[in-house]
CSV table of C-alpha atoms in Angstrom, one decimal:
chain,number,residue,atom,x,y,z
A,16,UNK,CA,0.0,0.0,0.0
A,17,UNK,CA,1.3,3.2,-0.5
A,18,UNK,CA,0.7,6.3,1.3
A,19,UNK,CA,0.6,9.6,-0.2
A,20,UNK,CA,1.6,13.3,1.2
A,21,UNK,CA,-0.9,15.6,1.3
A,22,UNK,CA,1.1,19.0,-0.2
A,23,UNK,CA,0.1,22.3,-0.7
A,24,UNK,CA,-0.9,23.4,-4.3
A,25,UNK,CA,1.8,26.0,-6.0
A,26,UNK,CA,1.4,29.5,-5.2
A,27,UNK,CA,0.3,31.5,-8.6
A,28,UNK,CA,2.7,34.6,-9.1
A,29,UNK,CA,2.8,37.7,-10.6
A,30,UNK,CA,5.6,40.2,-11.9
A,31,UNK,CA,5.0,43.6,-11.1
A,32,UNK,CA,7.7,46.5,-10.1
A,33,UNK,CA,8.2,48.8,-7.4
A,34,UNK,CA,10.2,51.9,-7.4
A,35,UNK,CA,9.2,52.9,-11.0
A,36,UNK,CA,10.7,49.8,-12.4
A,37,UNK,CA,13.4,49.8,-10.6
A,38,UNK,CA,12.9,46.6,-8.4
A,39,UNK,CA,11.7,43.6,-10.0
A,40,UNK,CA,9.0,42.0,-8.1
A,41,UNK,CA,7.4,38.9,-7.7
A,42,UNK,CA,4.3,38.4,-5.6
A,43,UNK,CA,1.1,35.9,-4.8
A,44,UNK,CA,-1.7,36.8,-7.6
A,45,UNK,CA,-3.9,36.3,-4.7
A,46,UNK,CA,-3.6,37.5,-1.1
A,47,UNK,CA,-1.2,39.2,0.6
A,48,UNK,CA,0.5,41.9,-2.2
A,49,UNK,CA,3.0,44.7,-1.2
A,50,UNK,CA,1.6,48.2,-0.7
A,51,UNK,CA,3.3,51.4,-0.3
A,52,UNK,CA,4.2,50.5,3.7
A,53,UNK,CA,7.3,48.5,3.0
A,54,UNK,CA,8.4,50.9,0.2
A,55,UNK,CA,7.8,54.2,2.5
A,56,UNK,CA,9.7,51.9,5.8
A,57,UNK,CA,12.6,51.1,3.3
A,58,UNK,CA,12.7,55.3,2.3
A,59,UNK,CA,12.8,56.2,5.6
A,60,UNK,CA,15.4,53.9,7.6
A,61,UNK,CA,18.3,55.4,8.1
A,62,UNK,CA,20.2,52.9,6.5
A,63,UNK,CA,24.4,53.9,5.3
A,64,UNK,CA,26.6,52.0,3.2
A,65,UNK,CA,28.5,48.8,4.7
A,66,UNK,CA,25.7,47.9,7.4
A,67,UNK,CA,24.4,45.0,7.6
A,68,UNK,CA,20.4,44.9,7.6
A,69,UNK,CA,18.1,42.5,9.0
A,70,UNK,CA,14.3,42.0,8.1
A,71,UNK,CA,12.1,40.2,9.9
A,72,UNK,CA,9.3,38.8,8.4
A,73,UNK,CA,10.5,40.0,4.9
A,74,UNK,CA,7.5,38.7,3.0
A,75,UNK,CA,8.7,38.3,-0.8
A,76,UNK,CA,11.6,41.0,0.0
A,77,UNK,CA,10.0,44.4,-1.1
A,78,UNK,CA,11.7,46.0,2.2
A,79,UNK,CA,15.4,44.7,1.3
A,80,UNK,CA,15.2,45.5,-2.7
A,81,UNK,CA,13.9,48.6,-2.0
A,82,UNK,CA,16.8,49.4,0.3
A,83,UNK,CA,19.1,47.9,-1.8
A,84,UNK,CA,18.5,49.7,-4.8
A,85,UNK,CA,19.1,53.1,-2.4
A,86,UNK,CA,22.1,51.6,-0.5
A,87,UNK,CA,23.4,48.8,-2.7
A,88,UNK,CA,26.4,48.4,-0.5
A,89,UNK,CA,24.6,46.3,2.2
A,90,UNK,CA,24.5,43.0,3.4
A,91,UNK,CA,20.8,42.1,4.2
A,92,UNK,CA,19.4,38.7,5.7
A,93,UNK,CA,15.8,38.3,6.0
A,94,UNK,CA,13.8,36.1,8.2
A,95,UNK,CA,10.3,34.7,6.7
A,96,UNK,CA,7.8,31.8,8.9
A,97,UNK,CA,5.9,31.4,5.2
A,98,UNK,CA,8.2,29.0,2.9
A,99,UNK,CA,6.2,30.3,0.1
A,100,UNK,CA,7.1,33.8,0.5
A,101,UNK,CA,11.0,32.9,1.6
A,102,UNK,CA,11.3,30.9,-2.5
A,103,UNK,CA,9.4,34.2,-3.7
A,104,UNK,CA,12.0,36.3,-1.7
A,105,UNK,CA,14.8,34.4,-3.5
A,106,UNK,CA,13.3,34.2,-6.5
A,107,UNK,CA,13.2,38.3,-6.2
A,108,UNK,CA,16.5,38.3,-4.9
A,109,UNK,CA,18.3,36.7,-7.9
A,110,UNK,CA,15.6,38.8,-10.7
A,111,UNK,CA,17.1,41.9,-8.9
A,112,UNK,CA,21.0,41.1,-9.2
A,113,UNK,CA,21.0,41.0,-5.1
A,114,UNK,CA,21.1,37.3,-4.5
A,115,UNK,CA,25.2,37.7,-3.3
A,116,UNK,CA,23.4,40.8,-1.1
A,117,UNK,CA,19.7,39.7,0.1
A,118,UNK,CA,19.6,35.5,2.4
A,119,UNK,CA,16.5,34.5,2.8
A,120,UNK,CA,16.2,32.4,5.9
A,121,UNK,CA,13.1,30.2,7.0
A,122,UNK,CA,11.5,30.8,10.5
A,123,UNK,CA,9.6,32.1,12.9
A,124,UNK,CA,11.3,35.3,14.5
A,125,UNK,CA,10.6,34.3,18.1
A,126,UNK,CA,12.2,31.0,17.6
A,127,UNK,CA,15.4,29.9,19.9
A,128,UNK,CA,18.3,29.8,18.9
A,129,UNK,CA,17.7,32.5,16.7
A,130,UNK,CA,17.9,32.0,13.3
A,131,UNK,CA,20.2,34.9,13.3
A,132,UNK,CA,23.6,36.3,14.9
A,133,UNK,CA,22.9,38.0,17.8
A,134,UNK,CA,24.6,41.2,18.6
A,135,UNK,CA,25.7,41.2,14.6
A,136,UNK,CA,23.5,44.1,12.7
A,137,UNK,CA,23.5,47.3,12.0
A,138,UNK,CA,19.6,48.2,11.4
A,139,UNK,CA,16.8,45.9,11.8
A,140,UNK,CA,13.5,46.8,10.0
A,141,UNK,CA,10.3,45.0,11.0
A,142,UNK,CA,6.7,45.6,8.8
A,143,UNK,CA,4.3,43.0,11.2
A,144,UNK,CA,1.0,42.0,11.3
A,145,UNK,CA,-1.3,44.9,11.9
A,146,UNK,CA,-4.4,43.0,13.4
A,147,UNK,CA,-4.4,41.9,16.7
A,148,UNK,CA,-6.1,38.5,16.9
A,149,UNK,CA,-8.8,39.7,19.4
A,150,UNK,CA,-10.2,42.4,16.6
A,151,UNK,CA,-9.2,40.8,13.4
A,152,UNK,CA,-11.1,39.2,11.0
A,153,UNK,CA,-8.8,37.1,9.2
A,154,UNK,CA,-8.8,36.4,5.4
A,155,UNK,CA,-9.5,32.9,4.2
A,156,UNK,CA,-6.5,33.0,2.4
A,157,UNK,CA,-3.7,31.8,4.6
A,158,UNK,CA,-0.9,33.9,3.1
A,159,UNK,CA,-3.0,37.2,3.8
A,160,UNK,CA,-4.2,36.5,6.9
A,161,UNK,CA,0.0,35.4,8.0
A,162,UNK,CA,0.6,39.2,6.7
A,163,UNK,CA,-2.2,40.9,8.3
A,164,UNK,CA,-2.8,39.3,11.8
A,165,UNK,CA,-0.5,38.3,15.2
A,166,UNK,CA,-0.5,34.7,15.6
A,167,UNK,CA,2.3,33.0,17.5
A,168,UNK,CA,4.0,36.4,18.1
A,169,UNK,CA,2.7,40.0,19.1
A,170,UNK,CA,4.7,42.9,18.8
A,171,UNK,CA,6.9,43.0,21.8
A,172,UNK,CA,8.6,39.5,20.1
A,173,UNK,CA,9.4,41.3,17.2
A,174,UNK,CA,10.9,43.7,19.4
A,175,UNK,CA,12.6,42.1,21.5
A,176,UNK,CA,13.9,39.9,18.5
A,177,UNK,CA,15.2,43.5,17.2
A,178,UNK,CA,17.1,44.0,20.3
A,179,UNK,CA,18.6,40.8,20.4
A,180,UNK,CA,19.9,41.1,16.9
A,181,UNK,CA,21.2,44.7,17.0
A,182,UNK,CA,24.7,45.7,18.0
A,183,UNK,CA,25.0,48.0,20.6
A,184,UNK,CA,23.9,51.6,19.6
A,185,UNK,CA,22.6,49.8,16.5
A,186,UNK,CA,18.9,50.8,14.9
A,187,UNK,CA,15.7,49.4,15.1
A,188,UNK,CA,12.7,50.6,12.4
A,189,UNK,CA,9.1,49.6,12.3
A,190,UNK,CA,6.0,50.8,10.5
A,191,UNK,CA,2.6,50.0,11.9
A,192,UNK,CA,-0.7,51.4,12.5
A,193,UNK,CA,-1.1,54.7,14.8
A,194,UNK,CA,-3.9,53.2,16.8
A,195,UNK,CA,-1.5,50.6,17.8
A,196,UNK,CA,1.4,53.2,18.9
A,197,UNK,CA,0.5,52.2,23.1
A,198,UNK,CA,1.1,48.4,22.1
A,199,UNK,CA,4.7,49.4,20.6
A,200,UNK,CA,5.7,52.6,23.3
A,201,UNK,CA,6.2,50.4,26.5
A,202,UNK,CA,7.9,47.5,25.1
A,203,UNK,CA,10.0,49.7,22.9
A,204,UNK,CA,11.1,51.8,26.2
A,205,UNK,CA,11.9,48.8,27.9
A,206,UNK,CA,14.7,47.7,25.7
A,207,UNK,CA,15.8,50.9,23.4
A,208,UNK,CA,15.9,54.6,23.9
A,209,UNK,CA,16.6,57.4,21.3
A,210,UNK,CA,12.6,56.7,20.3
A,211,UNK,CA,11.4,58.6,17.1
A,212,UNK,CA,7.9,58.5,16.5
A,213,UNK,CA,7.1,60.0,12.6
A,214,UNK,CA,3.2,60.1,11.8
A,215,UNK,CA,2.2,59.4,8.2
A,216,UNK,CA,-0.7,61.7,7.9
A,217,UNK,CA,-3.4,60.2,4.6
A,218,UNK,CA,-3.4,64.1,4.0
A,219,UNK,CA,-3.3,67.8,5.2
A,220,UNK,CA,-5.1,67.6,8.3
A,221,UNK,CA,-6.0,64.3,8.4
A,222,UNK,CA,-5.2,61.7,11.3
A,223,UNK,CA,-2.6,59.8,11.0
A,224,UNK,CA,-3.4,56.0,10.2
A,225,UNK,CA,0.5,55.0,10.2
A,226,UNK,CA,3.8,55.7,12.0
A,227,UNK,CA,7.3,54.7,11.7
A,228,UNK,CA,9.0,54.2,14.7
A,229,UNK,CA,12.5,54.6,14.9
A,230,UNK,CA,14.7,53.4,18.3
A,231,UNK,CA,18.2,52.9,19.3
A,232,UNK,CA,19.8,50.1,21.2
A,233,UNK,CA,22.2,51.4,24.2
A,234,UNK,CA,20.6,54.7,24.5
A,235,UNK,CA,18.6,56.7,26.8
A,236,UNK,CA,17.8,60.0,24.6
A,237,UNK,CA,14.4,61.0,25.5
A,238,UNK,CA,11.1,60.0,23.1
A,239,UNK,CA,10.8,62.8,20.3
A,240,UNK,CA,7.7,63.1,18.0
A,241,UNK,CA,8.6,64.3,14.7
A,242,UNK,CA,6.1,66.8,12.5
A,243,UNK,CA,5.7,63.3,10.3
A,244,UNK,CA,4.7,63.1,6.3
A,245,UNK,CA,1.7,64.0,4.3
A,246,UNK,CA,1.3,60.8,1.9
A,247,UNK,CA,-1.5,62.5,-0.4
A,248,UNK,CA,-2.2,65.9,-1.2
A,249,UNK,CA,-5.9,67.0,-0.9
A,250,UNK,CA,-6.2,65.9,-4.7
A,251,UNK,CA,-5.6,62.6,-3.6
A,252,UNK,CA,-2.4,62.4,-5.6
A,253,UNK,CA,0.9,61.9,-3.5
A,254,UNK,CA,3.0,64.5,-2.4
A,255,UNK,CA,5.9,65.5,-4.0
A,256,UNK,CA,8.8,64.1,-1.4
A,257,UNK,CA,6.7,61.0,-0.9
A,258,UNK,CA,5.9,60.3,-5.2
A,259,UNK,CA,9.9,60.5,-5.6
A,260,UNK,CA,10.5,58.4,-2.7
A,261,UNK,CA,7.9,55.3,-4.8
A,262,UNK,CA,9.0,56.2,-8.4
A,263,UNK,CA,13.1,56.6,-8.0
A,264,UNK,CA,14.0,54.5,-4.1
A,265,UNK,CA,15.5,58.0,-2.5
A,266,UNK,CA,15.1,58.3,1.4
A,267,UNK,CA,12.1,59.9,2.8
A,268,UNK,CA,12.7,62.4,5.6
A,269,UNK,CA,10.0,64.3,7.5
A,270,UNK,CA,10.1,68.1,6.9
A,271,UNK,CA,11.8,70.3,9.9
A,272,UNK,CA,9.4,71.5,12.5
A,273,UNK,CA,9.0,75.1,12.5
């Protein structure tokens, strides 16, 4: 008798671009697809030739090719639970020219040992689930709801795996929603200082609905709250710091506070 392996069926793909054309990109037809969030998180880190970068939960690797076509002298390693999204990743990874720049390593974040070498990077860059479980409503697609919803780890994991991977005085950078900003503050104190909070404002006068967060390992500089971006003007097209940052990859600062 023989026994068969029940496997999951092939993930159908697509090829689109990011960054004008720029990045190459590879990515489920159905499901989870990458918005602007990773794009605008890989403008904004404050990321310098000859670090080394670490992802966690890069998805199909929009936040490393992004970063790598501002900065391509970095070494990056991302971390990915989903096997399907870790081959997309690689997949990307060699379209791009950046397989000798970008691993792609299977597992969870929380998992110990770590699947990476502690005290060894530069800059870590998380975009996590949004959703906590207790409000989501998850997709029946199992690839969107991994992106969109906590399930074995909430937000302080993915911090605290940030802080174990950092070197000392290294950076930590997440995007996530605003609503969610009291979730991230106290874990965030707990373990970094130098906190920069930038709002990303839909448009003038608008609530924000998203903020980076920006923290430093080793340091105790006070919490600052930056004047943030406007995304959109009232038009509804994007503004003109945040339209160069999608179309040509260059780094996305907020304007000076008066």
């Amino acid at each position: 008798m023989s026994l068969s392996t029940k496997t999951e069926p092939p993930v159908a793909v697509t090829e689109d671009s990011l960054l004008g054309g720029r990045v190459r990109f590879l990515q489920p037809a159905a499901g989870y697809r990458a918005a602007i969030d990773p794009v605008l998180l890989a403008a904004m880190a404050p990321a310098e030739a000859g670090m080394r970068v670490l992802d966690l939960g890069c998805g199909a690797g929009a936040i490393p090719l992004c970063l790598l076509a501002r900065v391509p002298e970095l070494s990056v390693a991302g971390i990915e639970a989903e096997p399907e999204m870790c081959e997309l990743a690689r997949r990307n990874a060699v379209l791009n020219g950046a397989a000798d720049r970008f691993e792609v390593r299977q597992g969870r974040i929380e998992a110990r040992p770590p699947l990476f070498e502690e005290g060894a990077f530069d800059l870590v860059l998380a975009n996590p689930p949004y959703q906590a479980p207790e409000t989501a409503d998850p997709s029946a697609n199992r690839l969107k709801a991994a992106a969109h919803v906590e399930a074995n780890s909430v937000a302080a994991d993915w911090i605290e795996a940030a802080f174990r991977a950092l070197r000392h005085k290294g950076r930590f950078a997440m995007i996530q929603r605003a609503d969610r900003l009291a979730d991230l503050l106290a874990p965030l104190d707990r373990r970094f200082g130098g906190i920069e909070v930038h709002p990303l404002y839909p448009k003038p006068g608008r609530r924000a609905k998203r903020v980076v967060l920006i923290a430093r390992k080793g340091v105790r500089s006070p919490l600052a709250l930056s004047s943030g971006i406007v995304l959109h003007n009232m038009d509804g097209s994007y503004s003109p710091a945040v339209a160069a940052a999608l179309e040509t990859g260059c780094a996305l600062a907020p304007a000076p506070s008066e």
